[in-house]
XYZ file of C-alpha atoms in Angstrom:
704
model
C 99.196 76.796 6.178
C 96.678 77.282 3.399
C 95.621 73.629 3.629
C 94.928 74.161 7.368
C 92.465 76.931 6.678
C 90.692 74.686 4.179
C 89.797 72.281 6.927
C 86.361 72.460 8.477
C 85.771 74.737 11.435
C 85.146 71.751 13.669
C 88.479 70.149 12.726
C 90.316 73.432 13.137
C 88.789 73.955 16.564
C 89.675 70.411 17.710
C 93.257 70.803 16.474
C 93.438 74.160 18.173
C 92.121 72.693 21.399
C 94.694 69.905 21.230
C 97.424 72.490 20.668
C 96.197 74.433 23.702
C 95.785 71.360 25.921
C 99.507 70.633 26.318
C 100.560 74.101 27.519
C 97.378 74.252 29.648
C 98.461 71.142 31.516
C 101.865 72.729 32.049
C 100.187 75.818 33.397
C 98.032 73.681 35.695
C 101.070 71.926 37.154
C 102.826 75.255 37.528
C 99.776 76.645 39.309
C 99.772 73.598 41.604
C 103.372 74.216 42.607
C 102.789 77.931 42.892
C 99.647 77.310 44.953
C 101.541 74.972 47.287
C 104.295 77.536 47.707
C 101.833 80.381 48.238
C 99.837 78.277 50.714
C 103.021 77.481 52.646
C 104.114 81.143 52.639
C 100.684 82.293 53.761
C 100.504 79.648 56.491
C 104.064 80.487 57.572
C 103.238 84.157 57.926
C 100.020 83.374 59.749
C 101.830 81.067 62.171
C 104.556 83.668 62.722
C 101.970 86.341 63.456
C 100.098 84.001 65.802
C 103.326 83.087 67.606
C 104.502 86.680 67.967
C 101.083 87.874 69.058
C 100.902 85.149 71.728
C 104.440 85.925 72.923
C 103.642 89.646 72.950
C 100.448 89.075 74.941
C 102.321 86.944 77.469
C 105.132 89.501 77.751
C 102.614 92.308 78.185
C 100.688 90.255 80.757
C 103.864 89.507 82.736
C 104.912 93.139 82.475
C 101.584 94.205 83.933
C 101.948 91.671 86.756
C 105.493 92.925 87.422
C 104.202 96.490 87.755
C 101.383 95.397 90.088
C 103.730 93.302 92.266
C 106.164 96.214 92.359
C 103.428 98.467 93.749
C 102.347 95.795 96.237
C 105.963 95.380 97.399
C 106.096 99.109 98.225
C 103.044 99.017 100.494
C 104.087 99.695 104.116
C 102.236 96.713 105.564
C 103.873 94.394 103.013
C 107.339 95.863 103.693
C 106.772 95.285 107.414
C 106.610 91.457 106.819
C 104.471 91.099 109.905
C 102.103 88.141 109.824
C 100.086 89.683 112.664
C 99.272 92.703 110.514
C 98.899 91.399 106.976
C 98.018 93.814 104.210
C 94.392 93.269 103.007
C 95.734 93.162 99.444
C 96.915 89.564 100.066
C 93.285 88.414 100.164
C 91.591 90.937 97.910
C 94.042 90.500 94.993
C 93.272 86.807 94.430
C 89.529 87.506 94.631
C 89.889 90.077 91.874
C 92.058 87.839 89.661
C 90.813 84.203 89.850
C 93.635 82.970 87.576
C 95.920 83.262 90.614
C 95.603 80.521 93.208
C 97.280 82.388 96.075
C 99.342 85.454 97.031
C 102.040 84.850 99.650
C 104.225 87.420 101.414
C 107.139 85.941 103.430
C 110.540 86.888 104.637
C 113.626 85.156 103.206
C 113.448 82.433 105.876
C 109.862 81.534 105.018
C 108.398 83.085 108.187
C 105.743 85.778 108.753
C 103.511 84.174 106.129
C 100.728 86.446 104.841
C 98.677 84.660 102.189
C 95.197 84.295 100.682
C 94.744 80.648 101.676
C 94.227 79.637 105.295
C 96.620 76.749 104.818
C 100.183 78.109 104.787
C 103.037 76.920 102.631
C 106.049 75.565 104.499
C 109.596 76.791 104.118
C 110.684 73.532 102.426
C 107.755 73.655 100.009
C 108.540 77.254 99.100
C 112.226 76.550 98.464
C 111.335 73.593 96.231
C 109.296 75.771 93.845
C 111.193 76.472 90.582
C 112.472 80.032 90.433
C 112.725 80.600 94.217
C 116.538 80.549 94.316
C 116.828 82.927 91.343
C 114.215 85.235 92.933
C 116.310 85.712 96.087
C 119.235 86.972 94.003
C 117.079 88.909 91.492
C 116.338 92.610 91.472
C 112.956 92.444 89.749
C 110.120 89.983 89.150
C 111.256 86.397 88.482
C 109.091 83.828 86.680
C 109.389 80.186 87.669
C 108.900 77.037 85.593
C 105.844 74.824 85.654
C 105.256 72.904 88.868
C 102.428 71.182 90.693
C 101.197 73.583 93.396
C 101.817 72.110 96.882
C 98.579 73.629 98.222
C 96.246 73.918 95.221
C 97.453 70.738 93.431
C 97.076 72.677 90.179
C 99.790 73.199 87.611
C 101.195 76.631 88.316
C 104.025 78.971 87.437
C 105.013 81.228 90.336
C 105.827 84.931 89.967
C 108.358 86.087 92.599
C 109.019 89.714 93.457
C 111.486 90.955 96.102
C 110.320 92.997 99.075
C 112.848 95.612 100.125
C 113.173 97.660 103.262
C 113.702 101.415 103.392
C 117.426 100.891 102.749
C 116.841 98.957 99.527
C 117.846 95.543 100.951
C 115.829 92.476 99.978
C 114.051 91.253 103.100
C 111.314 89.038 101.714
C 109.484 87.712 98.686
C 106.015 88.028 97.201
C 104.952 84.722 95.621
C 102.054 84.808 93.133
C 101.129 81.361 91.690
C 99.370 81.480 88.305
C 96.916 78.700 87.490
C 98.291 77.653 84.092
C 95.072 75.964 82.946
C 92.961 79.067 83.622
C 95.636 81.310 82.106
C 95.729 79.154 78.975
C 91.930 79.123 78.677
C 91.857 82.917 78.855
C 94.771 83.686 76.525
C 94.465 80.818 74.048
C 90.731 80.227 74.011
C 90.035 82.134 70.776
C 92.387 80.857 68.076
C 91.886 80.289 64.337
C 90.431 76.948 63.326
C 93.047 74.194 63.251
C 95.734 76.285 64.975
C 97.614 74.867 67.962
C 99.630 77.013 70.355
C 101.936 75.550 72.996
C 104.069 77.431 75.532
C 106.865 75.643 77.391
C 109.297 76.790 80.048
C 113.083 76.775 80.260
C 113.122 73.149 81.397
C 111.040 72.041 78.400
C 107.732 71.381 80.172
C 104.426 72.507 78.734
C 102.929 75.548 80.474
C 100.004 76.454 78.218
C 98.268 74.616 75.386
C 95.311 75.804 73.351
C 93.721 72.325 73.184
C 93.269 69.811 76.046
C 95.399 71.950 78.358
C 94.476 69.941 81.461
C 95.884 66.750 79.896
C 99.074 68.268 78.469
C 100.147 70.845 81.073
C 103.370 69.783 82.801
C 104.350 67.200 80.192
C 107.653 67.582 78.302
C 107.621 68.822 74.712
C 109.252 66.640 72.030
C 113.017 66.995 71.781
C 112.631 67.635 68.041
C 110.584 70.775 68.701
C 113.065 72.075 71.297
C 115.951 71.489 68.894
C 114.135 73.353 66.108
C 113.306 76.251 68.445
C 116.995 76.562 69.384
C 118.405 76.121 65.853
C 115.768 78.051 63.837
C 114.101 80.556 66.221
C 113.174 82.986 63.418
C 112.102 80.431 60.778
C 109.232 77.993 60.361
C 109.657 74.236 60.229
C 107.610 71.099 59.695
C 107.640 68.721 62.657
C 105.452 66.216 64.459
C 103.746 67.484 67.619
C 103.106 65.722 70.889
C 99.793 64.428 69.572
C 101.463 62.795 66.531
C 100.089 65.287 63.965
C 102.480 66.849 61.478
C 102.317 70.619 61.555
C 104.009 73.736 60.253
C 105.533 75.360 63.349
C 106.877 78.832 64.208
C 108.689 79.846 67.379
C 108.965 82.958 69.544
C 110.531 83.791 72.884
C 108.873 85.409 75.896
C 111.981 87.263 77.040
C 110.670 88.306 80.430
C 110.096 84.694 81.514
C 112.444 82.686 79.271
C 109.434 80.789 77.883
C 109.098 79.591 74.304
C 105.878 79.922 72.275
C 105.280 77.316 69.564
C 102.364 77.768 67.156
C 101.479 75.379 64.372
C 98.851 74.472 61.835
C 98.362 70.982 60.362
C 100.067 70.549 57.005
C 96.904 68.825 55.759
C 94.982 72.060 56.333
C 97.781 74.178 54.845
C 97.600 72.519 51.404
C 93.917 71.554 51.452
C 92.748 74.668 49.606
C 95.463 74.495 46.929
C 94.761 70.782 46.314
C 91.041 71.409 46.114
C 91.616 74.330 43.753
C 93.802 72.174 41.491
C 91.222 69.385 41.436
C 88.405 71.791 40.703
C 90.459 73.523 38.011
C 91.346 70.230 36.345
C 87.756 69.040 36.353
C 86.555 72.362 35.023
C 89.175 72.325 32.240
C 88.241 68.788 31.245
C 84.557 69.673 31.259
C 85.116 72.744 29.119
C 87.306 70.742 26.751
C 84.672 68.015 26.393
C 81.943 70.563 25.756
C 84.151 72.376 23.265
C 84.948 69.171 21.348
C 81.320 68.048 21.364
C 79.877 71.369 20.300
C 82.649 72.712 18.070
C 80.587 72.217 14.983
C 78.015 74.747 16.357
C 80.528 77.534 16.995
C 80.769 78.792 13.444
C 77.019 79.197 13.060
C 75.491 82.540 13.915
C 78.347 83.645 16.173
C 79.031 87.141 14.817
C 75.765 88.919 15.673
C 75.501 87.700 19.298
C 79.151 88.617 19.899
C 78.574 92.063 18.424
C 75.554 92.536 20.708
C 77.591 91.546 23.749
C 80.436 93.784 22.672
C 78.166 96.798 22.236
C 76.484 96.236 25.605
C 79.852 95.896 27.342
C 81.084 99.094 25.703
C 77.952 100.992 26.839
C 78.362 99.789 30.427
C 82.036 100.728 30.358
C 81.022 104.199 29.151
C 78.765 104.634 32.213
C 75.385 103.616 30.733
C 74.601 101.131 33.518
C 70.967 100.751 32.430
C 72.071 99.012 29.185
C 71.051 95.362 28.750
C 71.908 92.842 25.986
C 69.184 92.440 23.335
C 69.527 89.344 21.100
C 67.302 88.242 18.211
C 69.137 85.047 17.350
C 72.231 83.062 18.194
C 73.342 79.830 19.849
C 71.898 78.766 23.138
C 75.257 79.218 24.838
C 75.455 82.851 23.755
C 71.874 83.330 24.930
C 72.983 82.045 28.336
C 76.012 84.339 28.290
C 73.748 87.277 27.518
C 71.394 86.353 30.354
C 74.322 85.968 32.770
C 75.695 89.290 31.634
C 72.332 90.965 32.260
C 72.063 89.178 35.620
C 75.539 90.390 36.533
C 74.482 93.968 35.797
C 71.320 93.540 37.919
C 73.348 92.049 40.781
C 75.797 94.926 40.496
C 73.008 97.480 40.844
C 71.560 95.595 43.828
C 75.000 95.373 45.458
C 75.577 99.099 44.970
C 72.217 99.841 46.578
C 73.023 97.568 49.520
C 76.466 99.146 49.811
C 74.950 102.607 50.059
C 72.570 101.413 52.810
C 75.445 99.730 54.623
C 77.551 102.883 54.404
C 74.702 104.917 55.867
C 74.238 102.430 58.705
C 77.885 102.258 59.665
C 78.244 106.016 59.319
C 75.497 106.309 61.932
C 77.281 103.807 64.173
C 80.561 105.653 63.754
C 78.868 108.878 64.842
C 77.483 107.206 67.972
C 80.866 105.580 68.880
C 80.141 102.618 71.117
C 81.169 99.293 72.589
C 78.418 97.203 70.978
C 75.790 97.479 68.234
C 72.163 96.330 68.427
C 69.045 96.200 66.240
C 65.345 95.796 67.079
C 62.367 94.953 64.924
C 59.119 96.906 64.733
C 57.919 95.221 67.956
C 61.077 96.335 69.795
C 62.439 92.795 70.032
C 66.190 92.474 69.708
C 67.223 90.754 66.469
C 70.960 91.439 66.448
C 73.703 92.185 68.985
C 77.355 92.582 68.001
C 80.365 93.664 70.050
C 81.406 93.526 73.678
C 77.942 93.297 75.188
C 79.051 90.587 77.661
C 81.801 92.803 79.071
C 79.502 95.825 79.237
C 76.394 94.233 80.789
C 77.493 90.841 82.103
C 74.799 89.144 79.976
C 75.689 87.231 76.774
C 74.407 88.696 73.519
C 72.297 85.645 72.698
C 70.218 86.278 75.851
C 69.035 89.571 74.339
C 67.900 88.134 71.004
C 64.115 87.800 70.768
C 63.467 89.882 73.899
C 62.414 93.432 74.555
C 64.812 95.567 76.543
C 62.455 95.790 79.555
C 62.008 92.005 79.716
C 65.499 91.723 81.217
C 65.766 92.914 84.849
C 67.336 96.332 85.499
C 68.316 97.323 89.028
C 68.022 101.090 88.580
C 64.764 101.438 86.611
C 61.175 101.368 87.831
C 58.065 100.631 85.838
C 57.515 104.377 85.410
C 60.998 104.703 83.895
C 60.271 101.936 81.399
C 56.897 103.501 80.555
C 58.606 106.796 79.715
C 61.166 104.959 77.588
C 58.447 103.067 75.715
C 56.563 106.314 75.117
C 59.679 107.723 73.453
C 59.913 104.619 71.267
C 56.249 104.849 70.319
C 56.872 108.465 69.279
C 59.672 107.184 66.998
C 62.172 109.515 68.647
C 65.901 108.857 68.879
C 67.341 108.517 72.372
C 70.835 108.831 73.811
C 72.650 107.601 76.905
C 69.803 105.583 78.409
C 71.563 104.174 81.484
C 70.770 100.635 82.673
C 72.223 98.763 85.664
C 72.136 94.962 85.272
C 73.461 92.046 87.288
C 75.054 89.284 85.220
C 75.067 85.543 85.935
C 78.403 86.019 87.730
C 76.714 88.282 90.276
C 78.606 91.403 89.233
C 76.745 94.639 88.602
C 77.547 96.555 85.408
C 76.343 99.857 84.016
C 75.579 100.287 80.330
C 74.416 103.314 78.330
C 72.473 102.663 75.124
C 71.606 105.069 72.320
C 69.298 104.390 69.395
C 67.594 105.826 66.364
C 64.461 104.619 64.500
C 64.701 102.777 61.142
C 62.342 103.421 58.218
C 62.195 101.665 54.843
C 62.090 103.356 51.440
C 58.310 103.898 51.744
C 58.655 105.496 55.175
C 57.323 102.512 57.155
C 58.763 101.997 60.640
C 61.037 98.909 60.754
C 62.473 99.107 64.264
C 65.422 100.662 66.030
C 69.177 100.320 65.709
C 71.777 101.741 68.009
C 74.840 101.282 70.124
C 75.784 100.658 73.726
C 78.699 101.702 75.893
C 80.128 100.246 79.100
C 80.016 103.040 81.723
C 80.640 100.840 84.771
C 83.990 102.437 85.531
C 82.578 105.966 85.276
C 79.692 105.078 87.580
C 82.062 103.505 90.098
C 84.176 106.653 90.045
C 81.079 108.759 90.658
C 80.095 106.559 93.625
C 83.635 106.726 94.998
C 83.628 110.507 94.620
C 80.311 110.672 96.510
C 81.698 108.401 99.248
C 84.770 110.582 99.641
C 82.609 113.709 99.728
C 80.469 112.224 102.510
C 83.614 111.142 104.349
C 85.023 114.674 104.140
C 81.725 116.046 105.415
C 81.859 113.605 108.325
C 85.465 114.579 109.106
C 84.519 118.246 109.015
C 81.594 117.604 111.359
C 83.840 115.713 113.742
C 86.387 118.529 113.604
C 83.691 121.049 114.527
C 82.575 118.751 117.380
C 86.159 118.474 118.600
C 86.582 122.235 118.518
C 83.297 122.641 120.389
C 84.474 120.090 122.976
C 87.673 122.095 123.484
C 85.629 125.272 123.916
C 83.389 123.571 126.489
C 86.437 122.258 128.387
C 88.046 125.697 128.522
C 84.676 127.224 129.434
C 84.423 124.809 132.394
C 87.990 125.649 133.386
C 87.262 129.377 133.366
C 83.932 128.879 135.159
C 85.165 126.433 137.814
C 88.511 128.039 138.604
C 89.148 131.478 137.138
C 85.663 132.941 137.630
C 85.463 132.055 141.396
C 88.966 133.473 141.887
C 87.960 136.757 140.249
C 84.814 136.923 142.374
C 86.852 136.340 145.536
C 89.350 139.009 144.407
C 86.529 141.502 143.971
C 85.225 140.784 147.491
C 88.712 141.120 149.027
C 89.402 144.363 147.142
C 86.071 145.824 148.279
C 86.909 144.997 151.923
C 90.489 146.333 151.565
C 89.394 149.653 150.031
C 86.703 150.173 152.705
C 88.963 149.275 155.677
C 89.791 152.100 158.169
C 93.440 152.879 159.147
C 92.905 151.033 162.403
C 91.547 147.946 160.667
C 94.494 147.881 158.227
C 96.921 147.269 161.077
C 95.170 144.139 162.267
C 96.232 140.552 161.546
C 92.919 139.875 159.825
C 93.629 142.638 157.275
C 97.102 141.234 156.617
C 95.585 137.784 156.024
C 93.086 139.342 153.620
C 95.974 140.871 151.603
C 97.850 137.553 151.542
C 94.684 135.765 150.366
C 94.304 138.331 147.578
C 97.883 137.776 146.452
C 97.342 134.002 146.464
C 94.159 134.385 144.397
C 96.003 136.540 141.847
C 98.822 133.955 141.603
C 96.370 131.063 141.201
C 94.398 132.969 138.526
C 97.630 133.767 136.660
C 98.635 130.078 136.714
C 95.163 129.070 135.520
C 95.267 131.493 132.568
C 98.814 130.348 131.692
C 97.724 126.686 131.711
C 94.775 127.495 129.443
C 97.086 129.334 127.024
C 99.535 126.433 127.044
C 96.669 124.026 126.386
C 95.537 126.096 123.412
C 99.030 126.486 121.968
C 102.058 125.126 123.881
C 104.834 127.762 123.553
C 107.556 125.115 123.773
C 106.617 123.833 120.287
C 107.758 127.096 118.634
C 111.321 126.888 119.943
C 111.891 123.250 120.907
C 109.913 121.491 118.186
C 107.880 118.321 118.601
C 110.428 116.564 120.840
C 110.636 119.549 123.216
C 106.890 119.962 123.639
C 106.339 116.207 124.082
C 109.072 115.992 126.750
C 107.712 119.046 128.580
C 104.159 117.696 128.509
C 105.367 114.220 129.560
C 107.008 115.657 132.692
C 103.842 117.558 133.633
C 101.710 114.511 132.825
C 103.916 112.254 134.990
C 103.742 114.648 137.950
C 99.979 114.982 137.564
C 99.129 111.269 137.134
C 102.033 109.390 138.719
C 102.618 107.377 135.523
C 106.139 106.755 134.240
C 106.463 108.317 130.774
C 109.461 107.503 128.534
C 110.131 109.625 125.429
C 112.456 108.139 122.791
C 113.629 110.123 119.756
C 116.973 109.282 118.028
C 116.970 112.473 115.936
C 115.298 115.137 118.050
C 116.899 117.986 116.106
C 114.743 117.232 113.052
C 111.947 119.756 112.544
C 108.662 119.244 110.723
C 106.084 121.683 109.402
C 104.480 123.597 112.243
C 100.950 122.328 111.541
C 102.241 118.745 111.368
C 104.134 119.062 114.671
C 101.030 120.485 116.353
C 98.822 117.667 114.965
C 101.249 114.971 116.164
C 101.471 116.627 119.608
C 97.657 116.607 119.897
C 97.640 112.885 119.068
C 100.312 112.171 121.740
C 98.399 114.371 124.212
C 95.136 112.484 123.559
C 96.889 109.093 123.756
C 98.437 109.918 127.164
C 95.055 111.139 128.399
C 93.457 107.822 127.357
C 96.225 105.914 129.169
C 95.536 107.832 132.369
C 91.759 107.362 132.091
C 91.407 103.754 130.951
C 94.659 101.798 130.636
C 95.571 101.304 134.339
C 99.165 101.295 133.113
C 102.433 101.801 135.010
C 104.645 102.866 132.101
C 103.900 104.674 128.854
C 106.495 104.877 126.032
C 106.400 107.546 123.311
C 108.623 106.869 120.276
C 109.253 109.647 117.736
C 110.885 108.829 114.363
C 111.143 112.301 112.849
C 113.859 111.609 110.250
C 112.152 108.642 108.575
C 109.797 108.596 105.632
C 107.040 108.252 106.583
C 107.250 110.105 109.915
C 106.231 107.653 112.662
C 104.853 108.309 116.163
C 104.215 105.273 118.402
C 102.611 105.326 121.884
C 102.588 102.037 123.859
C 101.498 101.186 127.396
C 101.593 98.132 129.657
C 98.002 98.483 130.781
C 94.982 96.177 130.747
C 94.375 96.464 126.990
C 91.033 95.954 125.231
C 89.355 94.276 122.234
C 89.913 96.639 119.302
C 87.136 95.257 117.068
C 84.504 95.448 119.819
C 85.619 98.940 120.816
C 85.756 100.356 117.262
C 82.596 98.635 116.035
C 80.541 101.788 116.589
C 81.509 105.443 116.826
C 79.652 105.766 120.144
C 81.560 103.020 121.973
C 84.877 103.967 120.368
C 85.021 107.150 122.390
C 85.811 110.696 121.325
C 89.536 110.332 122.026
C 90.178 107.475 119.576
C 88.050 109.159 116.917
C 89.891 112.461 117.386
C 93.285 110.764 117.044
C 92.285 108.869 113.914
C 90.699 111.897 112.228
C 93.610 114.179 113.177
C 95.962 111.698 111.488
C 93.730 111.525 108.393
C 93.529 115.342 108.204
C 97.337 115.416 108.214
C 97.418 112.938 105.310
C 98.508 109.942 107.374
C 97.323 106.604 108.663
C 96.224 105.697 112.197
C 96.710 102.127 113.473
C 95.480 100.774 116.825
C 96.592 97.398 118.209
C 95.584 95.925 121.568
C 94.834 92.595 123.223
C 93.049 92.323 126.573
C 95.679 91.969 129.289
C 98.631 92.989 127.097
C 98.454 96.760 126.786
C 97.838 98.885 123.703
C 99.893 100.316 120.839
C 98.988 103.390 118.767
C 100.939 104.066 115.563
C 100.620 107.129 113.323
C 102.428 107.214 109.957
C 102.471 110.409 107.876
């Protein structure tokens, strides 16, 4: 040992380096293996997370569609399965969600087709779609396998949902084809670099693929992948994909549809970083070793003082004296470089801390404003940065804002005076909040956004621009517009109600003026003559006729007043209910007009709320009056379904009919009677439906 210390420093250092080299190589190989294992574990976890997230998104998406189809299936017009009266939702739904190619409502035999497309799917085509047979027997939404759409010629997967009647029996199906290419572009369009996600159905055909989906959709997945998904559903495995690339795969199930999600990353990418790190580490070790061997003879010269200086500076910094810097009078060039790097590290640390404090202040401001997107402007009010969901909030991509002033992009709700006031606020360097802007995006949709901002100043107090946030307020604005529309509608209904009441008053005024008032005048004349008649005159036939005429006038006046009272409030409705008052009025109406009136009610003993019975009677009364005035009918049928939910009243006639659209196009031509019936039904919380074809009578249906 003593002889070793007698060797020169250079020889000792070289021997020491050789002694260190062997274990260092062992450590390098260990690090390589450890890096490979860590890279595989990290990639495995990433692939698992990607697979589960994709499966969760699909399951959540299908769950949302199931809830929507369930609500559609409960709509009365859908439950009716009547192709002559299709629910508007069958056309509006596909317009709102372009990833669906069609929405079809049919009965179990494939008839009464209500769909978005003008071309209808045949019964044979519908039965050939995967999942149709299971949907007939199912109790909830059923998801079919991939198939080529018979109408759209796109690869689709069809969502089926049963339509049930009031008794809970399945009477039809709602078919909702999903365009798999569009669905894949939306769900799988933003994946990590190198990742590949594939979704296949129960039959093993590809539904969705994150890359080249149009080329791969509908093709079978490799049998090796299906076998791995069945044997190792919770583990990861290395296999060759359909494109011939070896990947690390993970699997997950979409339980609601029976689909399988396969996500993978290329094994080349998995181990690329660890291989590069090993290569770089080896080269660095060899370089250091070469430098150490070449310059070992310089290490022993003047090494103590520079090391002491570095040690003292490090101790001062550790003690909190961050302004300390290394001061060296002499020493090797390498130690000079170390000292300079050490000082540079301290300078960079101070700069980073300063930047961190500025960043914390900026993001604290953003957190206080709470927004959907973040923006920055320079001193000339030109946008230099936009982050966040600006496309969703305004319909305009963020890159379209960069380099432009806010008023250089068109706004639908702001005039030049509005922009001038906004610019005056900016020139005054004042913060602003909730500046509302309505823009129309390239897709033609209008969106509301509210922006808030605050001025930026540098350390010397010079103005640098503005920064702020924006929020999507489209939904709130739409709700405000809908609330205004409903308010105006209520005002219109109230006005119509007042008009209807005034019309009733005028009708009763005419009745009193044309019938009751003349009778009372005649009674007064007769009574004056009777009271002034002498005993001799009272025994004449003329006097007796005068008395009989007076009695007849009193009887006619009494009948007139009774009819007016019955018109205002039919007494039969208090004791006999809706069926009793309708039957009583139908008999009077038939005697008065000569029409044949049939009243059908399977459960006449059922009673409704008094106000509801009176409203339904007024609708029947107005409908019969319209039949007598305009229909030229021979028979009118009144159907009352008082025990059903909703309550249904139907009035049909066999008259001449009319064109509903032409008649209802304007309130003036529609007539007061139709408007009164519709608004009475709406006031009662129901729905009024009118159907008629020229030459085939008319049908009025009220559901409450």
